[in-house]
Amino acid sequence: ITITSRDSIFVGSWHGIYRSGDDGITWKQVTYGLGYANVQTLFSATCGWIFAGTDAGLYRSTDAGASWEFVHEGLQHNYVSAMDEDDAGRLYAATFWGLHVSSDSGSHWKHITASLGRTKDVEEVAVDRRGTILMCINGEGPMRSTDHGTTWENTNEGIVTPGYPSYRLIIAGQDSVFMSIRGAGVFLSTNHGSEWQRRNTGLTNTDVFDFARGPKGELYAGTAGGIFASTDQGENWVKLELGVAAQAV
């Protein structure tokens, strides 16, 4: 899901992309030029353009989703799982074969994790206000770069990852970043990822599928046991009553 500066909501699925301009009351499928790709992530850049990371490559729309173009030059793999942008307008794309950066709004990409090995499965990426890049590699955990991806360091202190986890990152301030790990719950770092502290009080199900931050700074964790919310920076979590039988979110 992504929300643009024009207040349009875009939702990606295995059946393409849908857009709503009336707060979700009505939806229209917008897949011209996208083909039959399964959408893994949607990202709205500050320039107003929208990017769709799929299992068949990266697509860009410059007309609010009316049409999509394939922008894959320089990407080492078709599977694009996450994106983010720094304050200088550089775009970052996480792929099955490493992390890539673009300085021209996605037209061309450069592989910036080649020193770690070509086949690093990067699942998540986030860039804070200082330009520190955090990425999560499947089976290895989080890594950090403070020089735009030239060098990387492990940032696993305080983290225990069960098996083959799934990660989500949320930048929550000048120094703070939250990370959810499927099977381990929620962690907070107040020093750009150098150290992590578990934040699971009240989170009775740590099998976190998705993680989000609301407009007032509140946190939401979608788990195998329902949705939990925190209004105190993850110190305490409360389960939300959805009024439906399904629990896994």
Coordinates of C-alpha atoms in Angstrom, one line a residue, residues 2 29 146 153 168 202:
T2 CA 1.2 3.6 -0.7
Q29 CA -7.6 -1.4 -11.5
T146 CA 27.0 5.3 6.6
E153 CA 28.7 -3.5 8.8
R168 CA 10.2 -4.8 8.3
G202 CA 1.7 -7.0 25.5

